[in-house]
Short mmCIF file of C-alpha atoms and ligand atoms in Angstrom, two decimals:
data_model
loop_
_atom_site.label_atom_id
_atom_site.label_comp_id
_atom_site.label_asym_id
_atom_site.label_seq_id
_atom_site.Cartn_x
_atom_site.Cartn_y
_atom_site.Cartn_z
CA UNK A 1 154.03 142.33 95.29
CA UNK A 2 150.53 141.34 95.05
CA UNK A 3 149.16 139.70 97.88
CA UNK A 4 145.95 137.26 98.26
CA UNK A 5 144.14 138.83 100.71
CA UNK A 6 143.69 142.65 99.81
CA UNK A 7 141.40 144.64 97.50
CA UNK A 8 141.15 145.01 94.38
CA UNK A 9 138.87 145.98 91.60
CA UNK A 10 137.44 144.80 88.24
CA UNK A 11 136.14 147.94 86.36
CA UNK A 12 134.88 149.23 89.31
CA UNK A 13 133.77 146.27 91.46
CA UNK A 14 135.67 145.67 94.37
CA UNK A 15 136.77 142.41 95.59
CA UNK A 16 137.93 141.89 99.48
CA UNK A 17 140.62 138.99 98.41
CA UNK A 18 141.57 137.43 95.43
CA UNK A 19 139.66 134.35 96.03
CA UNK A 20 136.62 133.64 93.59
CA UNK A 21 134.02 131.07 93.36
CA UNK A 22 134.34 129.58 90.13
CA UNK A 23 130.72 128.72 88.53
CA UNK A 24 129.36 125.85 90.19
CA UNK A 25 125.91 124.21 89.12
CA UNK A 26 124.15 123.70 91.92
CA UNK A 27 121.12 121.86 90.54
CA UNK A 28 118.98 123.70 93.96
CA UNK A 29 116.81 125.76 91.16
CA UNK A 30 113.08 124.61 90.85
CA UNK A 31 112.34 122.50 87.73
CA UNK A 32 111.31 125.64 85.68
CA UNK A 33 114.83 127.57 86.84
CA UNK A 34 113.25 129.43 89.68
CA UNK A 35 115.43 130.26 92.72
CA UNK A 36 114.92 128.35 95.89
CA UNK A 37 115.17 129.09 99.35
CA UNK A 38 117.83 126.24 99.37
CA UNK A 39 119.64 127.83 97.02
CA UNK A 40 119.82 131.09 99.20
CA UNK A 41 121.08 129.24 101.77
CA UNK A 42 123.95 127.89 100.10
CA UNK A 43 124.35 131.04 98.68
CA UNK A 44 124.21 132.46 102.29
CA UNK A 45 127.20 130.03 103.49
CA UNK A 46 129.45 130.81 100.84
CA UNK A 47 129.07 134.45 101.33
CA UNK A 48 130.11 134.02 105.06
CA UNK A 49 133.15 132.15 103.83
CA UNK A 50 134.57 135.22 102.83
CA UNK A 51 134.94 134.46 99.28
CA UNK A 52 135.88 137.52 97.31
CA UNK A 53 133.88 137.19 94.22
CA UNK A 54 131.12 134.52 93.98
CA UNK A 55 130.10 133.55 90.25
CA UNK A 56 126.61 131.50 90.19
CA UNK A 57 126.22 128.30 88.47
CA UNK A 58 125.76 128.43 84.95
CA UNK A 59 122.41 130.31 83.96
CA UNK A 60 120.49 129.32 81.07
CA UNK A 61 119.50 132.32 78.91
CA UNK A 62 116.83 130.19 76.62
CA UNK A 63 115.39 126.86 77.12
CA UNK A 64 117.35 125.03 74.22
CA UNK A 65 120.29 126.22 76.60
CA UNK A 66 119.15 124.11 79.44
CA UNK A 67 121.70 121.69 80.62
CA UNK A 68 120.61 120.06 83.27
CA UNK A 69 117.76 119.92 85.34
CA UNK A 70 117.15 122.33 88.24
CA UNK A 71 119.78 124.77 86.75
CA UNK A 72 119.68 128.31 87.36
CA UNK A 73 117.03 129.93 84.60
CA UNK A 74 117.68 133.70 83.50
CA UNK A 75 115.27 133.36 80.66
CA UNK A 76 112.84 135.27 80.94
CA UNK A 77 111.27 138.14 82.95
CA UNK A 78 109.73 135.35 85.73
CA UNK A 79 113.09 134.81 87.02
CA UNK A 80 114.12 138.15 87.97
CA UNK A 81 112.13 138.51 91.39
CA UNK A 82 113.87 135.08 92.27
CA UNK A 83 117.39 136.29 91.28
CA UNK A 84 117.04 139.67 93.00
CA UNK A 85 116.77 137.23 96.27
CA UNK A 86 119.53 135.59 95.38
CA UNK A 87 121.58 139.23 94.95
CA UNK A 88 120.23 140.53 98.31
CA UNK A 89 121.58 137.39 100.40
CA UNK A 90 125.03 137.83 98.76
CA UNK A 91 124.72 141.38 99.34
CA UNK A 92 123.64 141.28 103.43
CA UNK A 93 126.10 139.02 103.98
CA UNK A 94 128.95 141.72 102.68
CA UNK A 95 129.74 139.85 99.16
CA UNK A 96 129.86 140.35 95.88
CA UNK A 97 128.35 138.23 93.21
CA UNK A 98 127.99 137.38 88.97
CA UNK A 99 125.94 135.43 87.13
CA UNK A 100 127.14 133.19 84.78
CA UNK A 101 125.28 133.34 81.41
CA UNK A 102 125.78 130.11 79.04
CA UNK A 103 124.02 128.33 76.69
CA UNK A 104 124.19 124.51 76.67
CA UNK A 105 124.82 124.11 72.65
CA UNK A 106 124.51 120.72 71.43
CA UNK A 107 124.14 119.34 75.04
CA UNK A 108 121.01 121.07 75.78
CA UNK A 109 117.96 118.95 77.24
CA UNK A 110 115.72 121.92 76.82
CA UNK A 111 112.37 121.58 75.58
CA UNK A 112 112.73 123.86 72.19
CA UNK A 113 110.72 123.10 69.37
CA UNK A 114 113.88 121.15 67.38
CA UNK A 115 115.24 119.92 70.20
CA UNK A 116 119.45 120.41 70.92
CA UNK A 117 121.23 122.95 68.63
CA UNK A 118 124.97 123.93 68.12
CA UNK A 119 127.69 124.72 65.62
CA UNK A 120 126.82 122.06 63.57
CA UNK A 121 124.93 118.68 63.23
CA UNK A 122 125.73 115.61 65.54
CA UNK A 123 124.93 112.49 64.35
CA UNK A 124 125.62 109.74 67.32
CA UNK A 125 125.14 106.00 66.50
CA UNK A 126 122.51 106.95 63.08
CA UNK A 127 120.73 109.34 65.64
CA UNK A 128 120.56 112.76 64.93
CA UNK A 129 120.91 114.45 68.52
CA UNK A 130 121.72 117.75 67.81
CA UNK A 131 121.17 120.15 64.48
CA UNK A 132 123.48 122.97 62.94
CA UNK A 133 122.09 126.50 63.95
CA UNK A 134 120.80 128.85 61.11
CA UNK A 135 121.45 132.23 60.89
CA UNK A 136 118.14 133.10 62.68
CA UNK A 137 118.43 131.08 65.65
CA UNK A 138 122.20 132.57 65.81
CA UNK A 139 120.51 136.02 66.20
CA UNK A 140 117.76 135.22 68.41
CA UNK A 141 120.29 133.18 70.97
CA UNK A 142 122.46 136.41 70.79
CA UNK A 143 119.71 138.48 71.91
CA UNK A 144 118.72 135.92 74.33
CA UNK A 145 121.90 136.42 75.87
CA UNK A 146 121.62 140.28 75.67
CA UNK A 147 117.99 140.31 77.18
CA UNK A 148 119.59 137.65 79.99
CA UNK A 149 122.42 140.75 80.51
CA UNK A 150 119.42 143.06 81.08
CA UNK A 151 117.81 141.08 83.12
CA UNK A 152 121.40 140.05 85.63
CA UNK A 153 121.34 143.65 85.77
CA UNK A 154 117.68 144.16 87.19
CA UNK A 155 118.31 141.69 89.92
CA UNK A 156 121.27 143.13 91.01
CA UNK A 157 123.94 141.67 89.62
CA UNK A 158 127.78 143.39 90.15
CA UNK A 159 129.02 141.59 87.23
CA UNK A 160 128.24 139.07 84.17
CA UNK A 161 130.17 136.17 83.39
CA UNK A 162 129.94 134.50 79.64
CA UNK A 163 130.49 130.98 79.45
CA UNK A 164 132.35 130.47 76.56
CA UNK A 165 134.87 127.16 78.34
CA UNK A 166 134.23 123.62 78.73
CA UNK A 167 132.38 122.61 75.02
CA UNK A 168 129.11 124.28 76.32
CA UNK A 169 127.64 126.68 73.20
CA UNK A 170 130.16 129.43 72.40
CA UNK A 171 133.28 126.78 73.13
CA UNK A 172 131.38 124.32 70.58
CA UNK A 173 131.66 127.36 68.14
CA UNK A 174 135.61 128.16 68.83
CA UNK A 175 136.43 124.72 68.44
CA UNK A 176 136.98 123.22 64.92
CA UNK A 177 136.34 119.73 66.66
CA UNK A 178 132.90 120.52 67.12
CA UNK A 179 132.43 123.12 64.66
CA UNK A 180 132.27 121.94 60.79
CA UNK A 181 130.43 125.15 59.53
CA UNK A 182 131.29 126.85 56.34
CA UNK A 183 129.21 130.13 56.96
CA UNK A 184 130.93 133.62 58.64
CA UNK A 185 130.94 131.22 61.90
CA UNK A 186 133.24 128.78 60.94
CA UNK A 187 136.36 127.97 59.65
CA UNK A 188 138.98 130.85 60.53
CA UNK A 189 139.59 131.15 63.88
CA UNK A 190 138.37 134.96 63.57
CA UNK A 191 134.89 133.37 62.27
CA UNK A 192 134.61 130.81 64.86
CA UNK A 193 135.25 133.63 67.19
CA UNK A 194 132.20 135.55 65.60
CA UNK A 195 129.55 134.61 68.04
CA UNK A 196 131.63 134.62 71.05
CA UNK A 197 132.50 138.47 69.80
CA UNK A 198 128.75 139.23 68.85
CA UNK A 199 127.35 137.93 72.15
CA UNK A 200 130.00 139.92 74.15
CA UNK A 201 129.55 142.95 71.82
CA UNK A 202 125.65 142.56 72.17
CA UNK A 203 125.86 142.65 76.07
CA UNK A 204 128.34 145.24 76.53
CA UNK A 205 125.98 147.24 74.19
CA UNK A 206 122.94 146.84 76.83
CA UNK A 207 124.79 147.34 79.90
CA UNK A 208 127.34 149.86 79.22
CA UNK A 209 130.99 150.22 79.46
CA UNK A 210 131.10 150.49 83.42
CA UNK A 211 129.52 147.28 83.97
CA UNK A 212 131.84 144.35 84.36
CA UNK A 213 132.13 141.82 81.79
CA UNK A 214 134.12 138.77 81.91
CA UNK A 215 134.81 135.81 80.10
CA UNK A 216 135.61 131.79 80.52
CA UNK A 217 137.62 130.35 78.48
CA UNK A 218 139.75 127.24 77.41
CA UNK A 219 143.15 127.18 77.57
CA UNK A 220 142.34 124.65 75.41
CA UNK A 221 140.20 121.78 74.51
CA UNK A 222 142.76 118.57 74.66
CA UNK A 223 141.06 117.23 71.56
CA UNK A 224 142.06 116.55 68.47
CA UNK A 225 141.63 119.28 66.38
CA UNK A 226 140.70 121.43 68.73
CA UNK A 227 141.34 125.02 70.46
CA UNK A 228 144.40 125.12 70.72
CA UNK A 229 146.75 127.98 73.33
CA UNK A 230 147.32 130.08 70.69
CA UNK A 231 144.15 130.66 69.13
CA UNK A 232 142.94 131.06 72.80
CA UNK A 233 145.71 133.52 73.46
CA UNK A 234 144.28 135.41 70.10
CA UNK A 235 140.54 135.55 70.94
CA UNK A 236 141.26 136.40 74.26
CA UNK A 237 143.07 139.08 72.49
CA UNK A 238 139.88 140.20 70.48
CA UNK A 239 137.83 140.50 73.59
CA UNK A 240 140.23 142.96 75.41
CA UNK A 241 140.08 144.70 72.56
CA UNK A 242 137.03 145.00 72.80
CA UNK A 243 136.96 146.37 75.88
CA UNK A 244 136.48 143.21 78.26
CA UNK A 245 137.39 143.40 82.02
CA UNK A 246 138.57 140.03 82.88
CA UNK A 247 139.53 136.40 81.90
CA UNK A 248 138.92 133.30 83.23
CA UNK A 249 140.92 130.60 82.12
CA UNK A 250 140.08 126.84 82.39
CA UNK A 251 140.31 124.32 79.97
CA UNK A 252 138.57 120.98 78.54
CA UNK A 253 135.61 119.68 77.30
CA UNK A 254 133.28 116.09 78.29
CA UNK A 255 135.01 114.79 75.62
CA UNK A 256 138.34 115.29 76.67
CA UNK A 257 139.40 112.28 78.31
CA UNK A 258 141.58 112.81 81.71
CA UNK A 259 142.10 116.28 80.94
CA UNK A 260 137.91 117.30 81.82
CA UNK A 261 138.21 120.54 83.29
CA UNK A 262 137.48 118.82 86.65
CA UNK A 263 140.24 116.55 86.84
CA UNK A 264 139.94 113.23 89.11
CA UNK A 265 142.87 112.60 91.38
CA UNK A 266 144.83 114.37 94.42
CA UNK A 267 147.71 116.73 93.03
CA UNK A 268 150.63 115.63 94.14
CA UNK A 269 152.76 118.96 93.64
CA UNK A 270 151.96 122.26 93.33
CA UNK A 271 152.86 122.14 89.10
CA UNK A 272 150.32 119.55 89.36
CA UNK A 273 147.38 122.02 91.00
CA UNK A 274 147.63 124.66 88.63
CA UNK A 275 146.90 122.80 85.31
CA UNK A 276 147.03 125.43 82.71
CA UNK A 277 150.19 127.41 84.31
CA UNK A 278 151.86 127.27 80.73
CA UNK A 279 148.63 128.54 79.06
CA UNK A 280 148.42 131.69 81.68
CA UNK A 281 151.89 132.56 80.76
CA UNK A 282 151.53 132.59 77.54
CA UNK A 283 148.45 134.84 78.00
CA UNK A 284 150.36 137.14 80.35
CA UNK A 285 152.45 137.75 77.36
CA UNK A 286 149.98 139.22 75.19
CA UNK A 287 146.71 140.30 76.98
CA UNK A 288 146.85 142.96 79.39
CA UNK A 289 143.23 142.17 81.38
CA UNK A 290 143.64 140.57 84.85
CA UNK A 291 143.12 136.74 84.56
CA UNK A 292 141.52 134.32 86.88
CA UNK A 293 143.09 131.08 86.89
CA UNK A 294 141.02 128.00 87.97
CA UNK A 295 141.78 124.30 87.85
CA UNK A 296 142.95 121.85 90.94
CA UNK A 297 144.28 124.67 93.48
CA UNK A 298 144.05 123.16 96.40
CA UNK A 299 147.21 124.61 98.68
CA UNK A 300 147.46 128.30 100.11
CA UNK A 301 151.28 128.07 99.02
CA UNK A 302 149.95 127.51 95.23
CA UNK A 303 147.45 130.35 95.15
CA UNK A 304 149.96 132.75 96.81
CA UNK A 305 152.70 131.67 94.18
CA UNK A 306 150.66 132.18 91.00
CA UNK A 307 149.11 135.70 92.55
CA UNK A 308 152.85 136.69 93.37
CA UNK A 309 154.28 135.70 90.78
CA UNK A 310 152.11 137.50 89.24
CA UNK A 311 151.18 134.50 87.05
CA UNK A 312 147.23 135.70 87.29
CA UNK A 313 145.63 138.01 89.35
CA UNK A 314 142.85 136.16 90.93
CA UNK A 315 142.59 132.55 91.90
CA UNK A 316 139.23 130.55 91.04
CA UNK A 317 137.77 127.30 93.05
CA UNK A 318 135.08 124.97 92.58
CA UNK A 319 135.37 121.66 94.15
CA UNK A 320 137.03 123.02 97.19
CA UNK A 321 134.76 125.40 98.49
CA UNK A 322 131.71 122.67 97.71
CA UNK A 323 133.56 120.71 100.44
CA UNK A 324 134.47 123.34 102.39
CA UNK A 325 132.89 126.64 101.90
CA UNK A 326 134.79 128.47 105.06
CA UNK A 327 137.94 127.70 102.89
CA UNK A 328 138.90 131.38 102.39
CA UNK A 329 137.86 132.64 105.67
CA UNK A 330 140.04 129.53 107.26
CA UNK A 331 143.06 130.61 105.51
CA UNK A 332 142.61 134.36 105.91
CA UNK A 333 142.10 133.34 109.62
CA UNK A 334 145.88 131.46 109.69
CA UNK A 335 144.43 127.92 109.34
CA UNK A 336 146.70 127.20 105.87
CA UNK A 337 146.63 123.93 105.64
CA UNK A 338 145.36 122.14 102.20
CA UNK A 339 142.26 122.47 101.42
CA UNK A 340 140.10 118.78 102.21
CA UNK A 341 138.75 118.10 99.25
CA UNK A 342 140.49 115.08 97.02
CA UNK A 343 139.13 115.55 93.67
CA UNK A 344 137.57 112.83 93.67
CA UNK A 345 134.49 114.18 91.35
CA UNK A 346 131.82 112.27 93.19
CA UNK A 347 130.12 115.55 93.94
CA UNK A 348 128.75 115.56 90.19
CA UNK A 349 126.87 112.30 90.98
CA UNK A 350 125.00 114.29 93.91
CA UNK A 351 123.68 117.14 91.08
CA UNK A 352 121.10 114.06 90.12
CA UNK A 353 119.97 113.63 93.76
CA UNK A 354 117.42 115.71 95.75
CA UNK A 355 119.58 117.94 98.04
CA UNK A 356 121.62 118.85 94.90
CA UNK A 357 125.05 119.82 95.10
CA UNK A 358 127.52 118.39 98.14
CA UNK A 359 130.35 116.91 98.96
CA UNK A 360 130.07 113.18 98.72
CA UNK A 361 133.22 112.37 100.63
CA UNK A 362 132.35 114.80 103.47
CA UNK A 363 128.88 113.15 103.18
CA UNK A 364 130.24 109.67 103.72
CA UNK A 365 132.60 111.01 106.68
CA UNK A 366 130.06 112.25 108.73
CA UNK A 367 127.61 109.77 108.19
CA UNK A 368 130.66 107.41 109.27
CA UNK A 369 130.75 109.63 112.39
CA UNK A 370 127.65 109.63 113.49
CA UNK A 371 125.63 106.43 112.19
CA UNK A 372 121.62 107.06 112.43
C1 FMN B 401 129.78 120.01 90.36
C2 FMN B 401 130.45 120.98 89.43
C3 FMN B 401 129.69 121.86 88.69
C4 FMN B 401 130.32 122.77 87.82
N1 FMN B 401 129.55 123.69 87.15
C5 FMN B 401 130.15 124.62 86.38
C6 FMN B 401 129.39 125.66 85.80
O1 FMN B 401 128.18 125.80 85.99
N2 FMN B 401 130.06 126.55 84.99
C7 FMN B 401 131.41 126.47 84.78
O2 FMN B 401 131.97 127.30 84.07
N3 FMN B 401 132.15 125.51 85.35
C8 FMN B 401 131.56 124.61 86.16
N4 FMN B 401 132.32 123.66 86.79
C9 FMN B 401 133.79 123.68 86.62
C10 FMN B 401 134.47 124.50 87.72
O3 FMN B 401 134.03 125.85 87.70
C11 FMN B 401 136.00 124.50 87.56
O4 FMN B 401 136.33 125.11 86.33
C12 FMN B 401 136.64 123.11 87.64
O5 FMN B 401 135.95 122.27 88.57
C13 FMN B 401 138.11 123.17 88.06
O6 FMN B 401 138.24 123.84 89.29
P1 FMN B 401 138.46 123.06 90.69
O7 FMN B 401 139.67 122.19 90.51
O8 FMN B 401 138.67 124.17 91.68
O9 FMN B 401 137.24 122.26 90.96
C14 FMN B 401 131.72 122.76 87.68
C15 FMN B 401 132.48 121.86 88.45
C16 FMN B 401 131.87 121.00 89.32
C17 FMN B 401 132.73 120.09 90.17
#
């Protein structure tokens, strides 16, 4: 029976446990994407929480792909001297680490000449706010994410993640909610696929087939006319076939009411903390790559059940770790009870203030604690 704490590996990398650090956006980057010293820090504290796999916050590979401000930057050749830092202080402290390439689509703030692009126009209250991509721009942004590869590669990367989940870029393009196009990239699902495929083909070219690959993914969108499990069960399909070394499965977009991939609220039962537990078995069906599941785990007795049951291989966190990043260390160490944090979501509100990413709640306790 699988168990949670022993090794495994992912086309060759090797993971101590089968705990990872789901992408987190830190917003600790400089304003042109650089890496900060607070960011190795950070970096530096997860590592000595023992976490098997740490994937970065989502990386922009051009500046129309900007999301936020202070995000992680992997677009161009400037950044790699910064990222190699950020390798090395995973890498002294005994961990293992990805980068997480994305591209924000239509909700990019980057400064490109036409400002945000995606699928296909959005028009919000008479406002045009975002415009269909041509065919150009589609093959310059897949080479953007191929010269991004390269460059994960040069700093030292052990493995690249694609963001493909959560309506960012290549989720815009899988999802007929968001995508209207009539071209080879929309439509059937195996069009709106296309990019998704090209950008994964495109990277795998520059790196080679011993460099891990993976991909996240929605389960499925919770919109209206959206991705649905099946298709996501079929393109997940495509991509092993393609010779792809892992899943990550997550689900939701912004627009997606309660169901955001980062739901608010405390689970009350372990069904509860693993929202996409139907999806994953219907994946385990067809798809023979390990999957990562990620999505509200917050008990030791939920991870071990879906890595015994064999339900996915590796268990992904996000909110827990930002609240406590010794999580995986304290339960390796005995310590099993639930993890602190109580989804409460107020850690996205600290993205927008100067220290960047942390737990609001913890914030609030200490400060309660000790009052200045
Ligand atoms: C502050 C914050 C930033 C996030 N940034 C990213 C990101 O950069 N890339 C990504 O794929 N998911 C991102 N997510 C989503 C998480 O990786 C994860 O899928 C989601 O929060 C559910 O996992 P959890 O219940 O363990 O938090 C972010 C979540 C939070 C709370």
């Amino acid at each position: 029976m699988p168990q949670l704490f022993e090794p495994t590996a992912i086309n060759g990398m090797v993971l101590k446990n089968r705990f990872i650090r789901s992408a987190t956006y830190e917003a600790m980057a400089g304003s042109d994407g650089t890496v900060r010293e607070q960011l190795l820090e950070y970096m530096a504290e997860l590592t000595r929480g023992q976490v098997g796999l740490i994937i970065s916050g989502h990386a922009y590979v051009n500046r129309a792909g900007q999301a936020g401000p202070r995000q992680l930057g992997i677009h161009s050749e400037a950044m790699v001297q910064g990222l190699k830092r950020f390798t090395s202080v995973i890498h002294d402290h005994g961990g293992v680490v990805a980068v997480q390439l994305a591209h924000a689509g239509k909700r990019g703030i980057g400064t490109g000449e036409h400002g945000a692009v995606g699928p296909s126009d959005v028009i919000e209250e008479g406002v045009k706010t975002a415009s269909a991509m041509d065919t150009d721009t589609i093959r310059k942004t897949i080479i953007a994410f191929g010269e991004a590869a390269q460059r994960a590669v040069a700093a030292g990367f052990d493995a690249i993640q694609i963001h493909a989940a959560h309506g960012y870029m290549l989720s815009q393009f899988l999802s007929p909610s968001f995508n209207t196009r009539e071209d080879a990239y929309g439509g059937s699902l195996e069009n709106r696929a296309r990019l998704l495929l090209e950008v994964y083909q495109e990277i795998r070219h520059r790196v080679g087939e011993h460099f891990p690959l993976l991909v996240k993914i929605n389960a499925e969108d919770f919109l209206e006319g959206g991705l649905t499990v099946a298709e996501m069960v079929q393109v997940s399909r495509m991509l092993a076939d393609g010779g792809l070394d892992a899943i990550e499965m997550s689900g939701g977009t912004f627009e997606s009411g309660r169901s955001t991939p980062s739901r608010v609220g405390t689970a009350k039962s372990a069904e509860r903390e693993v929202y996409y537990r139907t999806a994953a078995a219907a994946f385990r069906q067809e798809v023979k790559i390990p999957l990562i599941l990620v999505g509200g785990f917050l008990s030791y007795p939920s991870a071990e059940e879906v890595v015994q049951s064999r339900l996915a291989d590796y268990v992904a966190l996000s909110r827990p770790l930002i609240r406590e990043p010794q999580l995986v260390q304290r339960w390796r160490d005995g310590q099993r009870s639930k993890a602190s944090c109580i989804s409460c979501n107020r850690c996205f509100a600290t993205l927008a203030t100067k220290e960047g990413l942390h737990c609001a709640a913890e914030k609030k306790l200490q400060e309660s604690k000790n009052p200045a």
